[in-house]
Coordinates of C-alpha atoms in Angstrom, one line a residue:
X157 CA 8.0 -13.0 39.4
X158 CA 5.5 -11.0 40.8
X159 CA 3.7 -8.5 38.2
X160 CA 3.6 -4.3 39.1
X161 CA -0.1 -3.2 38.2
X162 CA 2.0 -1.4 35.1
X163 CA 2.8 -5.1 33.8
X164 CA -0.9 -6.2 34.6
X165 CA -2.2 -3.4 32.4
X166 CA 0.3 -4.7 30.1
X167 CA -1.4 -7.8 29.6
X168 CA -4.3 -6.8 27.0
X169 CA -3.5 -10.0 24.4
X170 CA -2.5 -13.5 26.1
X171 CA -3.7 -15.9 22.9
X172 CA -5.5 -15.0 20.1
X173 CA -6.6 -16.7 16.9
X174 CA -6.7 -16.3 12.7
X175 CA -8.3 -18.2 10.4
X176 CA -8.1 -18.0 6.6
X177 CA -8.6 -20.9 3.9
X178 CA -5.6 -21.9 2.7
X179 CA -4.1 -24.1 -0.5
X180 CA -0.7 -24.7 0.4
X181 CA 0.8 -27.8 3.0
X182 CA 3.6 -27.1 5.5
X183 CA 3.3 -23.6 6.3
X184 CA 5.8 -22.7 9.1
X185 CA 6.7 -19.4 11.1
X186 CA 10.3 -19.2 11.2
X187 CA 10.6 -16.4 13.3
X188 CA 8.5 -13.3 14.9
X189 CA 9.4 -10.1 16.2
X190 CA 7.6 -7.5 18.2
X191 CA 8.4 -3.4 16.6
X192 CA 6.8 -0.4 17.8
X193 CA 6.2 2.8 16.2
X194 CA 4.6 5.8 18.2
X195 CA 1.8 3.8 20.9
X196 CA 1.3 1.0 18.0
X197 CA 2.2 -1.9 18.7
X198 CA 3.3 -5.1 15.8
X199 CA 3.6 -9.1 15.9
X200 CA 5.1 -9.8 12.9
X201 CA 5.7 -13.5 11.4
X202 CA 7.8 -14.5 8.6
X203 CA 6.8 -17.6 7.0
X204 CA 9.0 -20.0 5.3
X205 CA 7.2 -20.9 2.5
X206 CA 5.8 -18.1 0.9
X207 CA 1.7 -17.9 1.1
X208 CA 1.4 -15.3 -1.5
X209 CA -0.2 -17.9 -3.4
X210 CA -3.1 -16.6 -1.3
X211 CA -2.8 -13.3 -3.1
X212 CA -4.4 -11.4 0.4
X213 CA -5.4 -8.1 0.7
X214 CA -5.7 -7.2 4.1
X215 CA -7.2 -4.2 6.2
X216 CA -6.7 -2.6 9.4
X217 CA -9.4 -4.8 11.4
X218 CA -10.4 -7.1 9.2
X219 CA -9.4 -9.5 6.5
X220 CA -10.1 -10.6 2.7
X221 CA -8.6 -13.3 0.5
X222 CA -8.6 -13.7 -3.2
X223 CA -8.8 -17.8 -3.5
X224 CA -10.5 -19.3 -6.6
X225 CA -11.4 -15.9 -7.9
X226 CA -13.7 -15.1 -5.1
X227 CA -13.2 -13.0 -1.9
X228 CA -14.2 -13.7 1.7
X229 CA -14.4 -11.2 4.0
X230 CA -14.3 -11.8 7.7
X231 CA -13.7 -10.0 11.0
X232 CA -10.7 -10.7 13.2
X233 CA -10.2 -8.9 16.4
X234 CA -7.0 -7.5 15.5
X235 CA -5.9 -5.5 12.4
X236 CA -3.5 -7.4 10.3
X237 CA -1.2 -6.6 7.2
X238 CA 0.1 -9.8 5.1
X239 CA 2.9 -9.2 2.2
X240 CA 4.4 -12.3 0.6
X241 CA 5.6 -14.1 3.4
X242 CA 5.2 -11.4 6.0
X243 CA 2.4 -11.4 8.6
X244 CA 2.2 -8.2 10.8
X245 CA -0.5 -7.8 13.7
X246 CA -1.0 -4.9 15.6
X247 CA -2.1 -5.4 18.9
X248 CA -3.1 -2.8 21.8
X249 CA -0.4 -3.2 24.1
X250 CA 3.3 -4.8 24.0
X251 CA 3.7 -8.5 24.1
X252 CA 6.4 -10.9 23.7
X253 CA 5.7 -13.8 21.4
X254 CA 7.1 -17.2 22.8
X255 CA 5.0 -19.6 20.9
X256 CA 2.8 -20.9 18.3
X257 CA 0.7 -23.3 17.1
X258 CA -0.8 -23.7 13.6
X259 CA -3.4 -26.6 12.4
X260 CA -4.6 -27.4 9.3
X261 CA -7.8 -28.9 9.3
X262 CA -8.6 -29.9 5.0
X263 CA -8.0 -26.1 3.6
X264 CA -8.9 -23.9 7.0
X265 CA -5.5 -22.9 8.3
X266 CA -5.8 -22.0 12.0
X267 CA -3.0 -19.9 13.4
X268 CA -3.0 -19.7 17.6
X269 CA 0.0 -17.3 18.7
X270 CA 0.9 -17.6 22.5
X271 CA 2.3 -14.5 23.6
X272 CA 3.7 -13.3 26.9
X273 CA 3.9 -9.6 28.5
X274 CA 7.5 -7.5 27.5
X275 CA 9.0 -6.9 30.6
X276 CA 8.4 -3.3 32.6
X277 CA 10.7 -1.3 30.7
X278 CA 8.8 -2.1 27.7
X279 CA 5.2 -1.3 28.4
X280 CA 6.4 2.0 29.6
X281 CA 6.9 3.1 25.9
X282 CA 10.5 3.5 25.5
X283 CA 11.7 5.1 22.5
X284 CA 13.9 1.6 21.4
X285 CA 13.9 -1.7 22.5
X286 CA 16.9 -3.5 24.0
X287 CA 17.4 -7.6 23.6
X288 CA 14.7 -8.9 25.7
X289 CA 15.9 -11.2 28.3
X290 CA 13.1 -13.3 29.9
X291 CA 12.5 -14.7 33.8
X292 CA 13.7 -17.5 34.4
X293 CA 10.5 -19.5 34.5
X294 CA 9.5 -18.5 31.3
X295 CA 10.2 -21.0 28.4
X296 CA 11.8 -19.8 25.4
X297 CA 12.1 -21.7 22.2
X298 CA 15.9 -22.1 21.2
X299 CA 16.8 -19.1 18.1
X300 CA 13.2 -18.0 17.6
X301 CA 12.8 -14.6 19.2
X302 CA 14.4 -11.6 18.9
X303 CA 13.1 -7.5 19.1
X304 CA 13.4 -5.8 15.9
X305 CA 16.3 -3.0 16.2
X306 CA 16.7 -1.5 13.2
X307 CA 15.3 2.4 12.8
X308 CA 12.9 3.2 10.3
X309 CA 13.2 5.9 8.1
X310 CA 12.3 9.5 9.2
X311 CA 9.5 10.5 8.3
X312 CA 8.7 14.0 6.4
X313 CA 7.2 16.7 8.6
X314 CA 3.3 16.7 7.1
X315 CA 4.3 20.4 7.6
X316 CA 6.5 20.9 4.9
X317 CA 3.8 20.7 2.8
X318 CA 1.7 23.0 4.1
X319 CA 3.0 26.4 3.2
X320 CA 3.5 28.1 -0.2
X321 CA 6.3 26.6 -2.6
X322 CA 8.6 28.2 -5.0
X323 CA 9.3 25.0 -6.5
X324 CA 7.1 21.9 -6.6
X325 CA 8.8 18.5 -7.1
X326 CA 6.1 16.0 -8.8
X327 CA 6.7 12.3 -9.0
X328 CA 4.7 10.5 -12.4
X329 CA 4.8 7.0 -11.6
X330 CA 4.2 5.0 -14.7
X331 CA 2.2 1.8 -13.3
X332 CA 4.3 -1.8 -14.0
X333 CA 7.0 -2.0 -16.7
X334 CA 9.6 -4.8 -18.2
X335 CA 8.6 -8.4 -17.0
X336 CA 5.1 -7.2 -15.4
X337 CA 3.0 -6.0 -17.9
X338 CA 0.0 -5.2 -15.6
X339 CA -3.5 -5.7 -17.7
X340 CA -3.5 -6.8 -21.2
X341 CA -6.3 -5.8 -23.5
X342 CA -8.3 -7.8 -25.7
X343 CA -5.8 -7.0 -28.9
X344 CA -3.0 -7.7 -27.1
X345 CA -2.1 -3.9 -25.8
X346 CA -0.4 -3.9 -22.5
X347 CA -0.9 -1.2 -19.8
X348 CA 2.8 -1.0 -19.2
X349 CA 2.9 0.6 -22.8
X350 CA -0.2 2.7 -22.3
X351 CA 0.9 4.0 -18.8
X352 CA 4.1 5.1 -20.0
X353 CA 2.8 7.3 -23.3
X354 CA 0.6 8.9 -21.0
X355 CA 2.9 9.6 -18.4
X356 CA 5.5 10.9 -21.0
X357 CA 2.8 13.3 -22.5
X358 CA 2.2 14.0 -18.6
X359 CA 5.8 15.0 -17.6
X360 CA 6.3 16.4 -21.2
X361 CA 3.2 19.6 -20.2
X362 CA 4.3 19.7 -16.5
X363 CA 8.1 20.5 -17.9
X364 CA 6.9 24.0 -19.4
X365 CA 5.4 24.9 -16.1
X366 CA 7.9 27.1 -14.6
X367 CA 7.0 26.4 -10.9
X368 CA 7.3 22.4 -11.4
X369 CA 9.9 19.9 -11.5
X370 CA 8.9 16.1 -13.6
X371 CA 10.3 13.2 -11.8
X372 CA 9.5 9.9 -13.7
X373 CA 9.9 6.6 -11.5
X374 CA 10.6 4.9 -14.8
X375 CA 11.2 5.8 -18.5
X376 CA 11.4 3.0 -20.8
X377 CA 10.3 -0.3 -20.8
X378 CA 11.9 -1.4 -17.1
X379 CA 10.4 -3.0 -14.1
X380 CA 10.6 -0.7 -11.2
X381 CA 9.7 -2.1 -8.2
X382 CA 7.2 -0.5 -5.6
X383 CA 9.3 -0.2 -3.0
X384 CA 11.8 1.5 -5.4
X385 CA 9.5 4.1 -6.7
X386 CA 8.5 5.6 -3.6
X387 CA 11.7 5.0 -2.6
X388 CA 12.7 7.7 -5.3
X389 CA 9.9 10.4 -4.1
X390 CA 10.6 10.2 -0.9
X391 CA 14.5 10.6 -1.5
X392 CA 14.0 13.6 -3.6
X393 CA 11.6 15.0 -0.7
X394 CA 8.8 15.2 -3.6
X395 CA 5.6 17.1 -3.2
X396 CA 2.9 15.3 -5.3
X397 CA 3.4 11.6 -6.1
X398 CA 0.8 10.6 -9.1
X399 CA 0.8 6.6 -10.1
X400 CA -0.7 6.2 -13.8
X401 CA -3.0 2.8 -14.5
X402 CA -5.3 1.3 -16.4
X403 CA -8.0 -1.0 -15.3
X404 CA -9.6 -4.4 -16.7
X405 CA -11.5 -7.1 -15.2
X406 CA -12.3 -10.5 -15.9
X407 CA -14.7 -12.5 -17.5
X408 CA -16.6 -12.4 -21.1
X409 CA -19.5 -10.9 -19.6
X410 CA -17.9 -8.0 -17.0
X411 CA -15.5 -7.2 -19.8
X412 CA -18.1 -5.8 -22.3
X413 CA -19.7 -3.7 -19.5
X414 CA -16.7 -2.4 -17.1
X415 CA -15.6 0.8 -18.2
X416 CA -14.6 4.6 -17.0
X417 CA -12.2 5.9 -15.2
X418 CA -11.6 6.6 -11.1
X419 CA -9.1 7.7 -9.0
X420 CA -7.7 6.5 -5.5
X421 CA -6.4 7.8 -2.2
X422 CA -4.7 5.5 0.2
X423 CA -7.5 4.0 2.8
X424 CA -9.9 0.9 3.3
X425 CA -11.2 -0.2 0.1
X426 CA -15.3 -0.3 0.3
X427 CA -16.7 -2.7 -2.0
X428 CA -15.4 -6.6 -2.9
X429 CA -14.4 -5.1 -6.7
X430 CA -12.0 -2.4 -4.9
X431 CA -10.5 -4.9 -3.2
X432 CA -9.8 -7.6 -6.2
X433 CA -8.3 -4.3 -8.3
X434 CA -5.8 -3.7 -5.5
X435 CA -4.8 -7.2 -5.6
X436 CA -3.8 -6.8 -9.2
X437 CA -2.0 -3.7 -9.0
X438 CA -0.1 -5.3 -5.9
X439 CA 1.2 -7.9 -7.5
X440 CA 4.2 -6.8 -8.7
X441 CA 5.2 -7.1 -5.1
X442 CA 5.9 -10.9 -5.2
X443 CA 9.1 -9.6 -7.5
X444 CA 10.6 -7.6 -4.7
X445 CA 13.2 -9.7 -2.8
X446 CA 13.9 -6.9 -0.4
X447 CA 10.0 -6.1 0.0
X448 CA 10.1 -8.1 3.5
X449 CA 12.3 -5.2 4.9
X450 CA 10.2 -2.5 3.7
X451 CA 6.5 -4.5 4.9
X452 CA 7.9 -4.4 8.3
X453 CA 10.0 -1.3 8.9
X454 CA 8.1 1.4 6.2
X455 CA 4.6 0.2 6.0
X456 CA 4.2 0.8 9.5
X457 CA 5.6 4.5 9.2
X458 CA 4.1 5.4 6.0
X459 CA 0.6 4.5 7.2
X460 CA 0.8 6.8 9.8
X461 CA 2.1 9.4 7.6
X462 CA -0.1 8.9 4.6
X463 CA -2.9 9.8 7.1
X464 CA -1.7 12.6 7.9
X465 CA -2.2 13.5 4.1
X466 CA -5.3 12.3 3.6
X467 CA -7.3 15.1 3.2
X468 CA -4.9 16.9 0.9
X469 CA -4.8 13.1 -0.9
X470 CA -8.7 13.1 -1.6
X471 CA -8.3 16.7 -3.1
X472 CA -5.5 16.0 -5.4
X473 CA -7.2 12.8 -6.3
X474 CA -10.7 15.0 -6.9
X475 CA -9.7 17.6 -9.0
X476 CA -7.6 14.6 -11.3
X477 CA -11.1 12.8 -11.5
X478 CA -13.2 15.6 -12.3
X479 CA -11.0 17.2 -14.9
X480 CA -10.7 14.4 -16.8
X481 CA -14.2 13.4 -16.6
X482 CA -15.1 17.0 -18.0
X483 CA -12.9 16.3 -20.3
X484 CA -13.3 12.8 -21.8
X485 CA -16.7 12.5 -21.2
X486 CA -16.2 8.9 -20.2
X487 CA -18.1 7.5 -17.1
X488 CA -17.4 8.5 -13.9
X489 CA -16.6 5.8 -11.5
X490 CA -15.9 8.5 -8.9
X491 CA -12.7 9.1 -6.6
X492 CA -12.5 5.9 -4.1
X493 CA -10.0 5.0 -1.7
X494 CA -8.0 1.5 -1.7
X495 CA -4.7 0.2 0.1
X496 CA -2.4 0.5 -3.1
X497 CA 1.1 -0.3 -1.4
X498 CA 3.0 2.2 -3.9
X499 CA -0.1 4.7 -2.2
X500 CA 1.0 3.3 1.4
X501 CA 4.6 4.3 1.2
X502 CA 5.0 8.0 0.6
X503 CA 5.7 10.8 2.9
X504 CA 4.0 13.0 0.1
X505 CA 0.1 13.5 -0.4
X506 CA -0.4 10.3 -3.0
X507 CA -2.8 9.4 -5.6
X508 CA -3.6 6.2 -8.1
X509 CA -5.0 7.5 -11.6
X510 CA -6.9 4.1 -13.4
X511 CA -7.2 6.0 -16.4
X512 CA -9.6 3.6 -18.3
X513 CA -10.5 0.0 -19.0
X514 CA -8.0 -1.7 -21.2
X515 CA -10.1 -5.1 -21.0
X516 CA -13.1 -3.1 -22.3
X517 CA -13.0 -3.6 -26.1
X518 CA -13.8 -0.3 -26.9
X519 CA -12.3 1.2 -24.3
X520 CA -8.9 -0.5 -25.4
X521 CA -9.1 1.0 -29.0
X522 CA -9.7 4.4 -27.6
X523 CA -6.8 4.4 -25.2
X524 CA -4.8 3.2 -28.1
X525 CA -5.3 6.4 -29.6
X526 CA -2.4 9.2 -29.6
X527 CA -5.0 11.5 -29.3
X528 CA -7.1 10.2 -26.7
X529 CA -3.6 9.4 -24.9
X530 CA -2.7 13.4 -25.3
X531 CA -6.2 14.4 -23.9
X532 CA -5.9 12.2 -20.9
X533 CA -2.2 13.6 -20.1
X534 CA -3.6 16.8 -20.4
X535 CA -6.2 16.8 -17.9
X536 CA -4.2 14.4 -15.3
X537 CA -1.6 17.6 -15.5
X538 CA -4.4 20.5 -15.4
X539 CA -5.6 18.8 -12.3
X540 CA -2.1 18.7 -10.8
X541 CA -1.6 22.3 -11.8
X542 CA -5.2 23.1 -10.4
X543 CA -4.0 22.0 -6.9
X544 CA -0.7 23.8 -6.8
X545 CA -2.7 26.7 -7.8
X546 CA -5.2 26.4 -4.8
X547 CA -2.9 24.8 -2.1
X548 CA -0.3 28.2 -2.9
X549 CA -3.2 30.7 -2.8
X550 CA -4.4 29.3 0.4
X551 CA -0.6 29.1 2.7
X552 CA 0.3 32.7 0.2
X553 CA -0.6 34.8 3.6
X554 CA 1.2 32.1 6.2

């Protein structure tokens, strides 16, 4: 079949390659799929073992894996996004996978995908694929290719949130709950129990604001998964989404030095210590059963969405930051952004609150305090109020 120029231009990705050490034995694909959303284009590769073991934490053009407790950072020439057994790759122009190859060479796991153009009708940017049917002299590997069908949810206007509100709908996501307890403290105190006195005292001094409405993803001692809780926000069409935390780290030594608090917007994390804390707060995905679904279909939206907020994310994030600093007195670890998956889902402007280190023995005893507790509510809520206050005096004249 003889290619149009449009087909040619098509052609940006014929083979490429990803590395990544690897513990496990017979890793398999058991089947790609090709999705689009806007001019993105996704590979994506379920696996049929599961490789969380791996515990990744991937970026948009470039990749990191927790093995062993240490992280190695390399470049690939594609951006990639791993959850559980999901692998998505986004490439520049649309391809049909019809192949792959994967060798393991001692614990260096090469993965060689073999991909071929979509046809015409595809690389001119339709708004929904049909069943791809290929030529005739292109082989095809019996029930291992399909094009992903099924719509995505819509996605709020950014502009809704962008004019002056009579009512203001917050979401106070209490990190963890039931089976994951999150960080543990050196007593014993779990950050499922800390997050949710503090979100309770949170939701308690937002209530007897007359212009906001107190969602809480969970309310007692219950797991709630991530996909669930912004699930909820973005049901109720909620303006604000705040997730409660508390940090720790590992190791005798860092223990007795890491402390303070710090706040995160939804972006590339920075430093190797960003990136291990992001690992731990995602974890709760490997409890999900459904989370393949959302990885492919949501993740892809809600990235694109969540930057659209991002400005309005660093400044709800920086007043939270600052006003509890002022306030506690504790050190500032500064606001920071990471690739939180409960930050990666919203349609809402989104923000992560680690609100202290439970692993820090000191630190622990103070956030075990009701009082300490009651001053850190109050100032999470005063910079909640604070941006309601300046996002309504700015859009009062639109």
């Amino acid at each position: 079949m003889e290619r149009t120029p449009l087909m040619k231009r098509a052609v940006v990705l014929s083979l490429f390659f990803i590395s990544f050490f690897s513990a496990l034995q017979g890793l398999a694909v058991t089947r790609w799929a090709t999705a689009r959303e806007g001019y993105a284009f996704y590979v994506h590769m379920e696996f049929s073992q599961d490789p969380g073991l791996l515990r990744p934490y991937v970026t948009s053009g470039g990749l990191a894996l927790l093995l062993n407790e240490k992280i190695r950072p390399f470049q690939v020439s594609r951006g990639i996004t791993v959850t559980g057994r999901n692998m998505i790759l986004d490439v520049d122009s649309p391809v049909h996978v019809y192949g792959y190859k994967m060798v393991q060479k001692g614990r260096l796991l090469n993965i060689a995908l073999y991909t071929t153009p979509f046809l015409e009708q595809a690389a001119q940017l339709l708004p929904s694929f049909e069943e791809e049917k290929p030529a005739a002299e292109t082989p095809r590997p019996p029930q291992k290719e399909f094009i992903i069908r099924k719509e995505a949810p819509p996605a709020r206007d950014p502009a809704d949130h962008r004019e002056k509100k009579e009512k203001w709908v917050i979401v106070i996501d209490p990190g963890h709950g039931g089976h994951s307890s999150g960080a543990v403290g050196p007593t014993g105190y779990k950050e499922k129990d800390l997050v949710l006195d503090v979100s309770k005292e949170v939701r308690d001094i937002l209530g007897k604001d007359k212009r906001i409405s107190v969602v809480m993803t969970r309310e007692t001692d219950v797991f709630k998964g991530l996909g669930e809780r912004t699930a909820l926000a973005n049901k109720i069409k909620a303006d604000l989404f705040v997730s409660i935390h508390a940090n720790a780290v590992w190791g005798k030594a860092r223990r007795q030095v890491a402390r303070g608090v710090e706040t995160y917007f939804l972006g590339e994390a920075q430093t190797d210590e960003d990136r291990a804390l992001a690992i731990k707060e995602n974890e709760d995905i490997k409890y999900e059963s459904d989370y393949a679904d959302v990885a492919l279909l949501e993740l892809i939206l809600s990235d694109l969405t969540q930057s659209l907020y991002q400005k309005e994310s660093h400044n709800l994030a920086a007043l939270i930051q600052n006003k509890l600093i002022n306030a506690t007195k504790w050190i500032d670890r500064g606001v920071k952004q990471n690739n939180y998956y409960v930050l990666r889902l919203c349609y809402m402007p989104a923000v992560l609150v680690e609100i202290g280190f439970i692993s820090h023995p000191e630190e622990e005893q103070l956030l075990k305090g009701k009082e300490k507790q009651r001053r850190i509510a109050r100032e999470i809520a005063a910079g909640i109020q604070e941006y309601i206050r300046k996002h309504d005096a700015l859009y009062a004249q639109d």
